[in-house]
Amino acid sequence: RLGITRAAVWKQIAKLRQRGYVIEASTRLGYRLSAQPEPLEQERILELLGDHPFRQHMIVLDSVDSTNNYLKLLAGQGAPHGTIAIADEQTGGRGRQGRSFASPKGVGLYYSLLLRPDCAPAEASHLTAMVAVAVCDAIEAAAGVRPGIKWTNDIILNEKKLVGILCESVSYGYQQQGRGILCGIGINLAQPQSYFDAADLPHGTSLALQGAAVDLATDPAWLAEGLTDFGFDRNLYTFARDGFAPFREEYKAACVNLGRRVTFDLPDGSQGAGEAVDVDAEGRLVVRTDAGEQHVFTGEVSVHGIYGAV
């Protein structure tokens, strides 16, 4: 009657499923909506955060292009340390090397924090590694599984990418005297396999697909736990005082590159290969090559050998 093919209906159903809607299908009967994503509730999150200092500067958004972009604007307006932007949906998230992606509603935890660590700018470049360790700790506490870290900042579970982390520095104010670091974190909670197939992300996964589901809509306590236990208050003080060193051993224990052969691309276009053997005190990956040890620095190379180039 409507002049719509079954294939066209199926495509729309697939899109809804990617956005977190649970839709049952039955041959010759059709489809049934059995659950839909719930919006993030700022009041509930604030209640769960109690008297945590970050609760004073938390912003919950229904949709935004990128939480990092949003906080960058606020930073230029003098937003304080600990400002948090949480989005139910990101329409233009950003990853490494300028890659963009969409983060659908109801199936993930997407947020950014504006930090002003009391440390030298050179030390701040190692903050990503500390954040990766803290994210692993929080996921283990909430979901009962311990993910690994693909150097430098991809969180891996069963050789699939579970979390993306993007830390970037910002300067603002008169003659750019203001300084800060934006830490953007995206955790895949409930995306179905169809989402990763449609997005051409063969190496992506979610906690639900790995049998360790955490429902953000019905269990916002996990969000509150993540904000307080990711280490952005407790660990940040340690980081500002002692740098990456206190987190090095925990990072190494989680690093899935170690003991495996990797190849790496250098800024001059040349390529090296060898066995990843260590993570040094500066957070660099130490690779044993035929020519000796090579210390691969964050942000200057792409590492291969875990699930391909990323």
PDB file of C-alpha atoms in Angstrom:
ATOM      1  CA  ARG A   1       0.000   0.000   0.000  1.00  0.00           C
ATOM      2  CA  LEU A   2       2.795   2.419   0.818  1.00  0.00           C
ATOM      3  CA  GLY A   3       4.908   1.530  -2.179  1.00  0.00           C
ATOM      4  CA  ILE A   4       7.916   0.632  -0.007  1.00  0.00           C
ATOM      5  CA  THR A   5       9.978  -2.481  -0.594  1.00  0.00           C
ATOM      6  CA  ARG A   6      10.881  -4.875   2.192  1.00  0.00           C
ATOM      7  CA  ALA A   7      14.546  -4.062   1.534  1.00  0.00           C
ATOM      8  CA  ALA A   8      13.880  -0.359   2.149  1.00  0.00           C
ATOM      9  CA  VAL A   9      12.114  -1.168   5.430  1.00  0.00           C
ATOM     10  CA  TRP A  10      15.016  -3.391   6.484  1.00  0.00           C
ATOM     11  CA  LYS A  11      17.511  -0.591   5.869  1.00  0.00           C
ATOM     12  CA  GLN A  12      15.552   1.794   8.085  1.00  0.00           C
ATOM     13  CA  ILE A  13      15.229  -0.852  10.796  1.00  0.00           C
ATOM     14  CA  ALA A  14      19.000  -1.357  10.658  1.00  0.00           C
ATOM     15  CA  LYS A  15      19.555   2.374  11.169  1.00  0.00           C
ATOM     16  CA  LEU A  16      17.243   2.408  14.179  1.00  0.00           C
ATOM     17  CA  ARG A  17      19.074  -0.554  15.694  1.00  0.00           C
ATOM     18  CA  GLN A  18      22.360   1.297  15.287  1.00  0.00           C
ATOM     19  CA  ARG A  19      20.862   4.147  17.326  1.00  0.00           C
ATOM     20  CA  GLY A  20      20.102   1.830  20.224  1.00  0.00           C
ATOM     21  CA  TYR A  21      16.510   0.760  19.486  1.00  0.00           C
ATOM     22  CA  VAL A  22      15.861  -2.930  20.200  1.00  0.00           C
ATOM     23  CA  ILE A  23      13.668  -4.241  17.383  1.00  0.00           C
ATOM     24  CA  GLU A  24      12.575  -7.850  17.112  1.00  0.00           C
ATOM     25  CA  ALA A  25      11.993  -9.456  13.718  1.00  0.00           C
ATOM     26  CA  SER A  26       9.752 -12.397  12.876  1.00  0.00           C
ATOM     27  CA  THR A  27       9.425 -14.041   9.466  1.00  0.00           C
ATOM     28  CA  ARG A  28       6.123 -13.225   7.752  1.00  0.00           C
ATOM     29  CA  LEU A  29       4.982 -11.223  10.764  1.00  0.00           C
ATOM     30  CA  GLY A  30       7.186  -8.125  10.702  1.00  0.00           C
ATOM     31  CA  TYR A  31       9.009  -6.070  13.306  1.00  0.00           C
ATOM     32  CA  ARG A  32       8.278  -5.119  16.905  1.00  0.00           C
ATOM     33  CA  LEU A  33       9.859  -2.343  18.955  1.00  0.00           C
ATOM     34  CA  SER A  34      10.718  -3.848  22.343  1.00  0.00           C
ATOM     35  CA  ALA A  35      13.040  -1.206  23.827  1.00  0.00           C
ATOM     36  CA  GLN A  36      14.325   2.232  22.985  1.00  0.00           C
ATOM     37  CA  PRO A  37      17.302   4.267  24.225  1.00  0.00           C
ATOM     38  CA  GLU A  38      16.701   6.431  27.245  1.00  0.00           C
ATOM     39  CA  PRO A  39      18.118   9.955  27.380  1.00  0.00           C
ATOM     40  CA  LEU A  40      20.848  10.813  29.828  1.00  0.00           C
ATOM     41  CA  GLU A  41      19.365  12.474  32.891  1.00  0.00           C
ATOM     42  CA  GLN A  42      21.554  15.213  34.335  1.00  0.00           C
ATOM     43  CA  GLU A  43      19.688  15.295  37.640  1.00  0.00           C
ATOM     44  CA  ARG A  44      20.220  11.590  38.222  1.00  0.00           C
ATOM     45  CA  ILE A  45      23.911  11.801  37.364  1.00  0.00           C
ATOM     46  CA  LEU A  46      24.406  14.764  39.705  1.00  0.00           C
ATOM     47  CA  GLU A  47      22.659  12.846  42.468  1.00  0.00           C
ATOM     48  CA  LEU A  48      24.984   9.884  42.007  1.00  0.00           C
ATOM     49  CA  LEU A  49      28.068  12.097  41.956  1.00  0.00           C
ATOM     50  CA  GLY A  50      27.264  13.324  45.457  1.00  0.00           C
ATOM     51  CA  ASP A  51      29.743  15.973  46.549  1.00  0.00           C
ATOM     52  CA  HIS A  52      32.365  15.128  43.941  1.00  0.00           C
ATOM     53  CA  PRO A  53      33.997  18.435  42.869  1.00  0.00           C
ATOM     54  CA  PHE A  54      33.508  17.788  39.137  1.00  0.00           C
ATOM     55  CA  ARG A  55      29.712  17.834  39.531  1.00  0.00           C
ATOM     56  CA  GLN A  56      29.777  21.635  39.717  1.00  0.00           C
ATOM     57  CA  HIS A  57      30.789  21.997  36.080  1.00  0.00           C
ATOM     58  CA  MET A  58      29.015  19.129  34.337  1.00  0.00           C
ATOM     59  CA  ILE A  59      27.014  19.686  31.149  1.00  0.00           C
ATOM     60  CA  VAL A  60      24.790  16.971  29.668  1.00  0.00           C
ATOM     61  CA  LEU A  61      23.911  17.400  25.996  1.00  0.00           C
ATOM     62  CA  ASP A  62      21.364  15.551  23.909  1.00  0.00           C
ATOM     63  CA  SER A  63      23.461  15.868  20.746  1.00  0.00           C
ATOM     64  CA  VAL A  64      26.656  17.638  19.734  1.00  0.00           C
ATOM     65  CA  ASP A  65      29.148  17.365  16.899  1.00  0.00           C
ATOM     66  CA  SER A  66      32.032  16.587  19.268  1.00  0.00           C
ATOM     67  CA  THR A  67      32.361  16.947  23.028  1.00  0.00           C
ATOM     68  CA  ASN A  68      35.984  18.010  22.521  1.00  0.00           C
ATOM     69  CA  ASN A  69      34.899  20.754  20.110  1.00  0.00           C
ATOM     70  CA  TYR A  70      32.227  21.887  22.534  1.00  0.00           C
ATOM     71  CA  LEU A  71      34.654  22.099  25.454  1.00  0.00           C
ATOM     72  CA  LYS A  72      37.216  23.876  23.323  1.00  0.00           C
ATOM     73  CA  LEU A  73      34.754  26.732  22.911  1.00  0.00           C
ATOM     74  CA  LEU A  74      34.050  26.803  26.643  1.00  0.00           C
ATOM     75  CA  ALA A  75      37.766  26.781  27.416  1.00  0.00           C
ATOM     76  CA  GLY A  76      38.139  29.949  25.377  1.00  0.00           C
ATOM     77  CA  GLN A  77      35.467  31.501  27.586  1.00  0.00           C
ATOM     78  CA  GLY A  78      37.335  30.636  30.779  1.00  0.00           C
ATOM     79  CA  ALA A  79      35.699  27.327  31.748  1.00  0.00           C
ATOM     80  CA  PRO A  80      37.321  25.963  34.929  1.00  0.00           C
ATOM     81  CA  HIS A  81      39.348  22.832  35.521  1.00  0.00           C
ATOM     82  CA  GLY A  82      37.079  19.797  35.789  1.00  0.00           C
ATOM     83  CA  THR A  83      34.433  20.991  33.328  1.00  0.00           C
ATOM     84  CA  ILE A  84      32.743  17.919  31.814  1.00  0.00           C
ATOM     85  CA  ALA A  85      30.669  17.680  28.657  1.00  0.00           C
ATOM     86  CA  ILE A  86      28.652  14.475  28.237  1.00  0.00           C
ATOM     87  CA  ALA A  87      26.663  13.798  25.084  1.00  0.00           C
ATOM     88  CA  ASP A  88      24.003  11.230  24.325  1.00  0.00           C
ATOM     89  CA  GLU A  89      25.038  11.515  20.683  1.00  0.00           C
ATOM     90  CA  GLN A  90      28.034  12.806  18.707  1.00  0.00           C
ATOM     91  CA  THR A  91      27.470  13.600  15.056  1.00  0.00           C
ATOM     92  CA  GLY A  92      31.057  14.497  14.184  1.00  0.00           C
ATOM     93  CA  GLY A  93      33.428  12.885  16.656  1.00  0.00           C
ATOM     94  CA  ARG A  94      37.130  13.092  15.930  1.00  0.00           C
ATOM     95  CA  GLY A  95      39.830  10.475  16.254  1.00  0.00           C
ATOM     96  CA  ARG A  96      43.496  10.235  15.439  1.00  0.00           C
ATOM     97  CA  GLN A  97      44.812  11.743  12.206  1.00  0.00           C
ATOM     98  CA  GLY A  98      41.618  13.764  11.778  1.00  0.00           C
ATOM     99  CA  ARG A  99      39.291  10.804  11.272  1.00  0.00           C
ATOM    100  CA  SER A 100      35.627  11.558  11.909  1.00  0.00           C
ATOM    101  CA  PHE A 101      32.871   9.260  13.110  1.00  0.00           C
ATOM    102  CA  ALA A 102      29.308   9.308  14.457  1.00  0.00           C
ATOM    103  CA  SER A 103      28.404   8.093  17.962  1.00  0.00           C
ATOM    104  CA  PRO A 104      24.717   7.076  18.127  1.00  0.00           C
ATOM    105  CA  LYS A 105      22.356   7.639  21.038  1.00  0.00           C
ATOM    106  CA  GLY A 106      21.811   5.231  23.879  1.00  0.00           C
ATOM    107  CA  VAL A 107      24.626   2.810  23.116  1.00  0.00           C
ATOM    108  CA  GLY A 108      27.807   4.472  24.349  1.00  0.00           C
ATOM    109  CA  LEU A 109      29.447   6.756  26.871  1.00  0.00           C
ATOM    110  CA  TYR A 110      30.847   9.857  25.159  1.00  0.00           C
ATOM    111  CA  TYR A 111      32.357  12.672  27.156  1.00  0.00           C
ATOM    112  CA  SER A 112      35.239  15.097  27.469  1.00  0.00           C
ATOM    113  CA  LEU A 113      36.957  16.761  30.389  1.00  0.00           C
ATOM    114  CA  LEU A 114      38.825  20.032  30.520  1.00  0.00           C
ATOM    115  CA  LEU A 115      41.899  19.592  32.687  1.00  0.00           C
ATOM    116  CA  ARG A 116      44.584  21.971  33.811  1.00  0.00           C
ATOM    117  CA  PRO A 117      47.227  19.724  35.371  1.00  0.00           C
ATOM    118  CA  ASP A 118      49.845  21.539  37.403  1.00  0.00           C
ATOM    119  CA  CYS A 119      52.795  20.179  35.456  1.00  0.00           C
ATOM    120  CA  ALA A 120      55.220  21.136  32.721  1.00  0.00           C
ATOM    121  CA  PRO A 121      53.879  21.128  29.136  1.00  0.00           C
ATOM    122  CA  ALA A 122      56.302  18.309  28.245  1.00  0.00           C
ATOM    123  CA  GLU A 123      54.847  16.130  31.008  1.00  0.00           C
ATOM    124  CA  ALA A 124      51.304  16.874  29.899  1.00  0.00           C
ATOM    125  CA  SER A 125      51.976  15.020  26.637  1.00  0.00           C
ATOM    126  CA  HIS A 126      52.077  11.773  28.640  1.00  0.00           C
ATOM    127  CA  LEU A 127      48.612  12.333  30.076  1.00  0.00           C
ATOM    128  CA  THR A 128      47.016  10.071  27.451  1.00  0.00           C
ATOM    129  CA  ALA A 129      48.812   7.028  28.854  1.00  0.00           C
ATOM    130  CA  MET A 130      47.580   7.797  32.373  1.00  0.00           C
ATOM    131  CA  VAL A 131      44.037   8.205  31.051  1.00  0.00           C
ATOM    132  CA  ALA A 132      44.251   4.828  29.286  1.00  0.00           C
ATOM    133  CA  VAL A 133      45.213   3.106  32.532  1.00  0.00           C
ATOM    134  CA  ALA A 134      42.393   4.813  34.411  1.00  0.00           C
ATOM    135  CA  VAL A 135      39.824   3.819  31.760  1.00  0.00           C
ATOM    136  CA  CYS A 136      40.922   0.171  32.005  1.00  0.00           C
ATOM    137  CA  ASP A 137      40.506   0.337  35.784  1.00  0.00           C
ATOM    138  CA  ALA A 138      36.988   1.769  35.511  1.00  0.00           C
ATOM    139  CA  ILE A 139      35.829  -0.773  32.914  1.00  0.00           C
ATOM    140  CA  GLU A 140      37.129  -3.627  35.038  1.00  0.00           C
ATOM    141  CA  ALA A 141      35.310  -2.272  38.084  1.00  0.00           C
ATOM    142  CA  ALA A 142      32.031  -1.783  36.224  1.00  0.00           C
ATOM    143  CA  ALA A 143      31.930  -4.729  33.813  1.00  0.00           C
ATOM    144  CA  GLY A 144      34.162  -7.342  35.434  1.00  0.00           C
ATOM    145  CA  VAL A 145      36.520  -7.636  32.452  1.00  0.00           C
ATOM    146  CA  ARG A 146      40.048  -6.285  32.170  1.00  0.00           C
ATOM    147  CA  PRO A 147      40.761  -4.744  28.766  1.00  0.00           C
ATOM    148  CA  GLY A 148      44.208  -4.153  27.325  1.00  0.00           C
ATOM    149  CA  ILE A 149      45.853  -1.101  25.788  1.00  0.00           C
ATOM    150  CA  LYS A 150      47.055  -0.992  22.217  1.00  0.00           C
ATOM    151  CA  TRP A 151      49.827   1.558  22.395  1.00  0.00           C
ATOM    152  CA  THR A 152      49.259   4.315  22.733  1.00  0.00           C
ATOM    153  CA  ASN A 153      45.612   4.961  23.575  1.00  0.00           C
ATOM    154  CA  ASP A 154      43.246   2.352  22.107  1.00  0.00           C
ATOM    155  CA  ILE A 155      41.491   0.188  24.675  1.00  0.00           C
ATOM    156  CA  ILE A 156      41.214  -3.396  23.424  1.00  0.00           C
ATOM    157  CA  LEU A 157      39.047  -6.317  24.479  1.00  0.00           C
ATOM    158  CA  ASN A 158      39.585  -9.702  22.822  1.00  0.00           C
ATOM    159  CA  GLU A 159      41.645  -7.986  20.096  1.00  0.00           C
ATOM    160  CA  LYS A 160      38.804  -5.618  19.229  1.00  0.00           C
ATOM    161  CA  LYS A 161      38.737  -1.852  19.826  1.00  0.00           C
ATOM    162  CA  LEU A 162      36.397  -0.955  22.683  1.00  0.00           C
ATOM    163  CA  VAL A 163      37.379   2.619  23.589  1.00  0.00           C
ATOM    164  CA  GLY A 164      38.835   5.591  21.794  1.00  0.00           C
ATOM    165  CA  ILE A 165      40.732   8.316  23.654  1.00  0.00           C
ATOM    166  CA  LEU A 166      41.758  11.676  22.246  1.00  0.00           C
ATOM    167  CA  CYS A 167      43.710  14.138  24.402  1.00  0.00           C
ATOM    168  CA  GLU A 168      44.617  17.477  22.885  1.00  0.00           C
ATOM    169  CA  SER A 169      46.060  20.670  24.281  1.00  0.00           C
ATOM    170  CA  VAL A 170      44.266  24.005  24.010  1.00  0.00           C
ATOM    171  CA  SER A 171      45.470  27.580  24.369  1.00  0.00           C
ATOM    172  CA  TYR A 172      43.177  30.521  24.949  1.00  0.00           C
ATOM    173  CA  GLY A 173      42.874  33.950  26.456  1.00  0.00           C
ATOM    174  CA  TYR A 174      45.052  37.037  26.074  1.00  0.00           C
ATOM    175  CA  GLN A 175      48.060  36.118  23.928  1.00  0.00           C
ATOM    176  CA  GLN A 176      47.002  32.484  24.469  1.00  0.00           C
ATOM    177  CA  GLN A 177      48.301  32.511  28.023  1.00  0.00           C
ATOM    178  CA  GLY A 178      45.581  30.104  29.150  1.00  0.00           C
ATOM    179  CA  ARG A 179      46.456  26.421  28.908  1.00  0.00           C
ATOM    180  CA  GLY A 180      44.480  23.252  29.226  1.00  0.00           C
ATOM    181  CA  ILE A 181      44.100  19.680  28.022  1.00  0.00           C
ATOM    182  CA  LEU A 182      40.918  18.205  26.592  1.00  0.00           C
ATOM    183  CA  CYS A 183      40.466  14.495  27.244  1.00  0.00           C
ATOM    184  CA  GLY A 184      37.801  12.976  25.021  1.00  0.00           C
ATOM    185  CA  ILE A 185      36.679   9.410  25.743  1.00  0.00           C
ATOM    186  CA  GLY A 186      34.244   7.229  23.834  1.00  0.00           C
ATOM    187  CA  ILE A 187      33.284   3.830  25.250  1.00  0.00           C
ATOM    188  CA  ASN A 188      31.245   1.374  23.177  1.00  0.00           C
ATOM    189  CA  LEU A 189      28.602  -0.067  25.485  1.00  0.00           C
ATOM    190  CA  ALA A 190      25.814  -1.623  23.437  1.00  0.00           C
ATOM    191  CA  GLN A 191      26.449  -1.171  19.713  1.00  0.00           C
ATOM    192  CA  PRO A 192      25.300  -4.240  17.758  1.00  0.00           C
ATOM    193  CA  GLN A 193      27.512  -5.893  15.168  1.00  0.00           C
ATOM    194  CA  SER A 194      25.442  -4.246  12.440  1.00  0.00           C
ATOM    195  CA  TYR A 195      26.707  -0.832  13.578  1.00  0.00           C
ATOM    196  CA  PHE A 196      30.353  -1.783  13.067  1.00  0.00           C
ATOM    197  CA  ASP A 197      29.564  -3.503   9.768  1.00  0.00           C
ATOM    198  CA  ALA A 198      27.728  -0.449   8.416  1.00  0.00           C
ATOM    199  CA  ALA A 199      30.517   1.872   9.593  1.00  0.00           C
ATOM    200  CA  ASP A 200      33.177  -0.389   8.041  1.00  0.00           C
ATOM    201  CA  LEU A 201      34.864  -0.906  11.411  1.00  0.00           C
ATOM    202  CA  PRO A 202      35.874  -4.582  11.332  1.00  0.00           C
ATOM    203  CA  HIS A 203      38.031  -4.189  14.437  1.00  0.00           C
ATOM    204  CA  GLY A 204      35.400  -2.442  16.588  1.00  0.00           C
ATOM    205  CA  THR A 205      33.371  -3.988  19.378  1.00  0.00           C
ATOM    206  CA  SER A 206      31.153  -3.119  22.327  1.00  0.00           C
ATOM    207  CA  LEU A 207      30.852  -4.453  25.854  1.00  0.00           C
ATOM    208  CA  ALA A 208      27.533  -6.038  24.873  1.00  0.00           C
ATOM    209  CA  LEU A 209      29.127  -7.943  21.996  1.00  0.00           C
ATOM    210  CA  GLN A 210      31.822  -9.177  24.367  1.00  0.00           C
ATOM    211  CA  GLY A 211      29.271 -10.463  26.869  1.00  0.00           C
ATOM    212  CA  ALA A 212      29.962  -7.770  29.457  1.00  0.00           C
ATOM    213  CA  ALA A 213      27.111  -5.370  28.872  1.00  0.00           C
ATOM    214  CA  VAL A 214      26.667  -2.208  30.923  1.00  0.00           C
ATOM    215  CA  ASP A 215      23.425  -0.363  30.175  1.00  0.00           C
ATOM    216  CA  LEU A 216      24.014   3.374  30.385  1.00  0.00           C
ATOM    217  CA  ALA A 217      20.285   4.127  30.241  1.00  0.00           C
ATOM    218  CA  THR A 218      19.227   1.904  33.125  1.00  0.00           C
ATOM    219  CA  ASP A 219      22.441   2.041  35.117  1.00  0.00           C
ATOM    220  CA  PRO A 220      23.638   5.667  35.167  1.00  0.00           C
ATOM    221  CA  ALA A 221      25.538   4.815  38.334  1.00  0.00           C
ATOM    222  CA  TRP A 222      28.239   3.456  36.057  1.00  0.00           C
ATOM    223  CA  LEU A 223      28.656   6.876  34.508  1.00  0.00           C
ATOM    224  CA  ALA A 224      29.049   8.460  37.925  1.00  0.00           C
ATOM    225  CA  GLU A 225      31.523   5.764  38.925  1.00  0.00           C
ATOM    226  CA  GLY A 226      33.465   6.350  35.740  1.00  0.00           C
ATOM    227  CA  LEU A 227      33.711  10.078  36.294  1.00  0.00           C
ATOM    228  CA  THR A 228      35.000   9.682  39.837  1.00  0.00           C
ATOM    229  CA  ASP A 229      37.200   6.619  39.355  1.00  0.00           C
ATOM    230  CA  PHE A 230      38.820   7.354  36.013  1.00  0.00           C
ATOM    231  CA  GLY A 231      41.492   9.084  38.057  1.00  0.00           C
ATOM    232  CA  PHE A 232      40.870  12.669  37.000  1.00  0.00           C
ATOM    233  CA  ASP A 233      41.036  13.804  40.587  1.00  0.00           C
ATOM    234  CA  ARG A 234      43.005  11.177  42.494  1.00  0.00           C
ATOM    235  CA  ASN A 235      45.376  10.136  39.688  1.00  0.00           C
ATOM    236  CA  LEU A 236      45.747  13.621  38.252  1.00  0.00           C
ATOM    237  CA  TYR A 237      47.384  14.864  41.442  1.00  0.00           C
ATOM    238  CA  THR A 238      49.855  11.968  41.297  1.00  0.00           C
ATOM    239  CA  PHE A 239      50.498  12.629  37.617  1.00  0.00           C
ATOM    240  CA  ALA A 240      51.155  16.332  38.196  1.00  0.00           C
ATOM    241  CA  ARG A 241      53.602  15.499  40.962  1.00  0.00           C
ATOM    242  CA  ASP A 242      55.412  12.463  39.527  1.00  0.00           C
ATOM    243  CA  GLY A 243      54.534  12.305  35.820  1.00  0.00           C
ATOM    244  CA  PHE A 244      54.021   9.015  33.995  1.00  0.00           C
ATOM    245  CA  ALA A 245      56.356   6.974  36.226  1.00  0.00           C
ATOM    246  CA  PRO A 246      53.740   5.862  38.834  1.00  0.00           C
ATOM    247  CA  PHE A 247      51.517   4.475  36.050  1.00  0.00           C
ATOM    248  CA  ARG A 248      54.227   2.859  33.963  1.00  0.00           C
ATOM    249  CA  GLU A 249      54.079  -0.687  35.344  1.00  0.00           C
ATOM    250  CA  GLU A 250      50.289  -0.856  35.191  1.00  0.00           C
ATOM    251  CA  TYR A 251      50.408   0.488  31.649  1.00  0.00           C
ATOM    252  CA  LYS A 252      52.987  -2.115  30.624  1.00  0.00           C
ATOM    253  CA  ALA A 253      50.910  -4.913  32.153  1.00  0.00           C
ATOM    254  CA  ALA A 254      47.959  -3.843  29.995  1.00  0.00           C
ATOM    255  CA  CYS A 255      49.914  -3.095  26.801  1.00  0.00           C
ATOM    256  CA  VAL A 256      49.030  -5.720  24.194  1.00  0.00           C
ATOM    257  CA  ASN A 257      51.898  -4.709  21.896  1.00  0.00           C
ATOM    258  CA  LEU A 258      54.626  -6.006  24.170  1.00  0.00           C
ATOM    259  CA  GLY A 259      56.200  -9.268  23.071  1.00  0.00           C
ATOM    260  CA  ARG A 260      54.766  -8.946  19.574  1.00  0.00           C
ATOM    261  CA  ARG A 261      56.320  -7.939  16.291  1.00  0.00           C
ATOM    262  CA  VAL A 262      55.268  -4.498  15.088  1.00  0.00           C
ATOM    263  CA  THR A 263      56.050  -2.183  12.235  1.00  0.00           C
ATOM    264  CA  PHE A 264      56.045   1.583  12.535  1.00  0.00           C
ATOM    265  CA  ASP A 265      56.005   4.530  10.164  1.00  0.00           C
ATOM    266  CA  LEU A 266      58.299   7.432  10.922  1.00  0.00           C
ATOM    267  CA  PRO A 267      57.613  11.083  10.029  1.00  0.00           C
ATOM    268  CA  ASP A 268      60.256  11.035   7.258  1.00  0.00           C
ATOM    269  CA  GLY A 269      58.355   8.281   5.460  1.00  0.00           C
ATOM    270  CA  SER A 270      60.705   5.460   6.378  1.00  0.00           C
ATOM    271  CA  GLN A 271      59.478   2.325   8.100  1.00  0.00           C
ATOM    272  CA  GLY A 272      60.966   0.146  10.808  1.00  0.00           C
ATOM    273  CA  ALA A 273      60.073  -3.214  12.275  1.00  0.00           C
ATOM    274  CA  GLY A 274      60.937  -5.235  15.332  1.00  0.00           C
ATOM    275  CA  GLU A 275      59.651  -6.637  18.592  1.00  0.00           C
ATOM    276  CA  ALA A 276      57.930  -4.329  21.058  1.00  0.00           C
ATOM    277  CA  VAL A 277      59.763  -4.994  24.330  1.00  0.00           C
ATOM    278  CA  ASP A 278      59.020  -2.140  26.728  1.00  0.00           C
ATOM    279  CA  VAL A 279      57.336   1.180  27.432  1.00  0.00           C
ATOM    280  CA  ASP A 280      59.885   3.674  28.705  1.00  0.00           C
ATOM    281  CA  ALA A 281      59.554   6.303  31.431  1.00  0.00           C
ATOM    282  CA  GLU A 282      58.400   8.834  28.821  1.00  0.00           C
ATOM    283  CA  GLY A 283      55.552   6.620  27.623  1.00  0.00           C
ATOM    284  CA  ARG A 284      57.322   5.715  24.388  1.00  0.00           C
ATOM    285  CA  LEU A 285      57.110   2.229  22.888  1.00  0.00           C
ATOM    286  CA  VAL A 286      60.528   0.549  22.871  1.00  0.00           C
ATOM    287  CA  VAL A 287      61.024  -1.612  19.788  1.00  0.00           C
ATOM    288  CA  ARG A 288      64.010  -3.938  19.368  1.00  0.00           C
ATOM    289  CA  THR A 289      65.111  -3.748  15.739  1.00  0.00           C
ATOM    290  CA  ASP A 290      68.063  -5.178  13.833  1.00  0.00           C
ATOM    291  CA  ALA A 291      69.754  -1.792  14.205  1.00  0.00           C
ATOM    292  CA  GLY A 292      69.137  -1.570  17.942  1.00  0.00           C
ATOM    293  CA  GLU A 293      66.384  -0.211  20.134  1.00  0.00           C
ATOM    294  CA  GLN A 294      64.014   2.358  18.693  1.00  0.00           C
ATOM    295  CA  HIS A 295      61.927   4.521  21.016  1.00  0.00           C
ATOM    296  CA  VAL A 296      58.687   5.300  19.215  1.00  0.00           C
ATOM    297  CA  PHE A 297      57.143   8.548  20.378  1.00  0.00           C
ATOM    298  CA  THR A 298      53.422   9.173  20.790  1.00  0.00           C
ATOM    299  CA  GLY A 299      51.839  11.143  17.970  1.00  0.00           C
ATOM    300  CA  GLU A 300      54.698  10.705  15.520  1.00  0.00           C
ATOM    301  CA  VAL A 301      53.965   7.217  14.215  1.00  0.00           C
ATOM    302  CA  SER A 302      51.290   4.648  13.535  1.00  0.00           C
ATOM    303  CA  VAL A 303      51.822   1.210  14.980  1.00  0.00           C
ATOM    304  CA  HIS A 304      50.749  -1.934  13.152  1.00  0.00           C
ATOM    305  CA  GLY A 305      50.608  -5.577  14.133  1.00  0.00           C
ATOM    306  CA  ILE A 306      47.678  -5.901  16.557  1.00  0.00           C
ATOM    307  CA  TYR A 307      44.656  -5.572  14.272  1.00  0.00           C
ATOM    308  CA  GLY A 308      46.113  -3.463  11.487  1.00  0.00           C
ATOM    309  CA  ALA A 309      46.946   0.214  11.115  1.00  0.00           C
ATOM    310  CA  VAL A 310      44.842   2.659  13.103  1.00  0.00           C
TER     311      VAL A 310
END
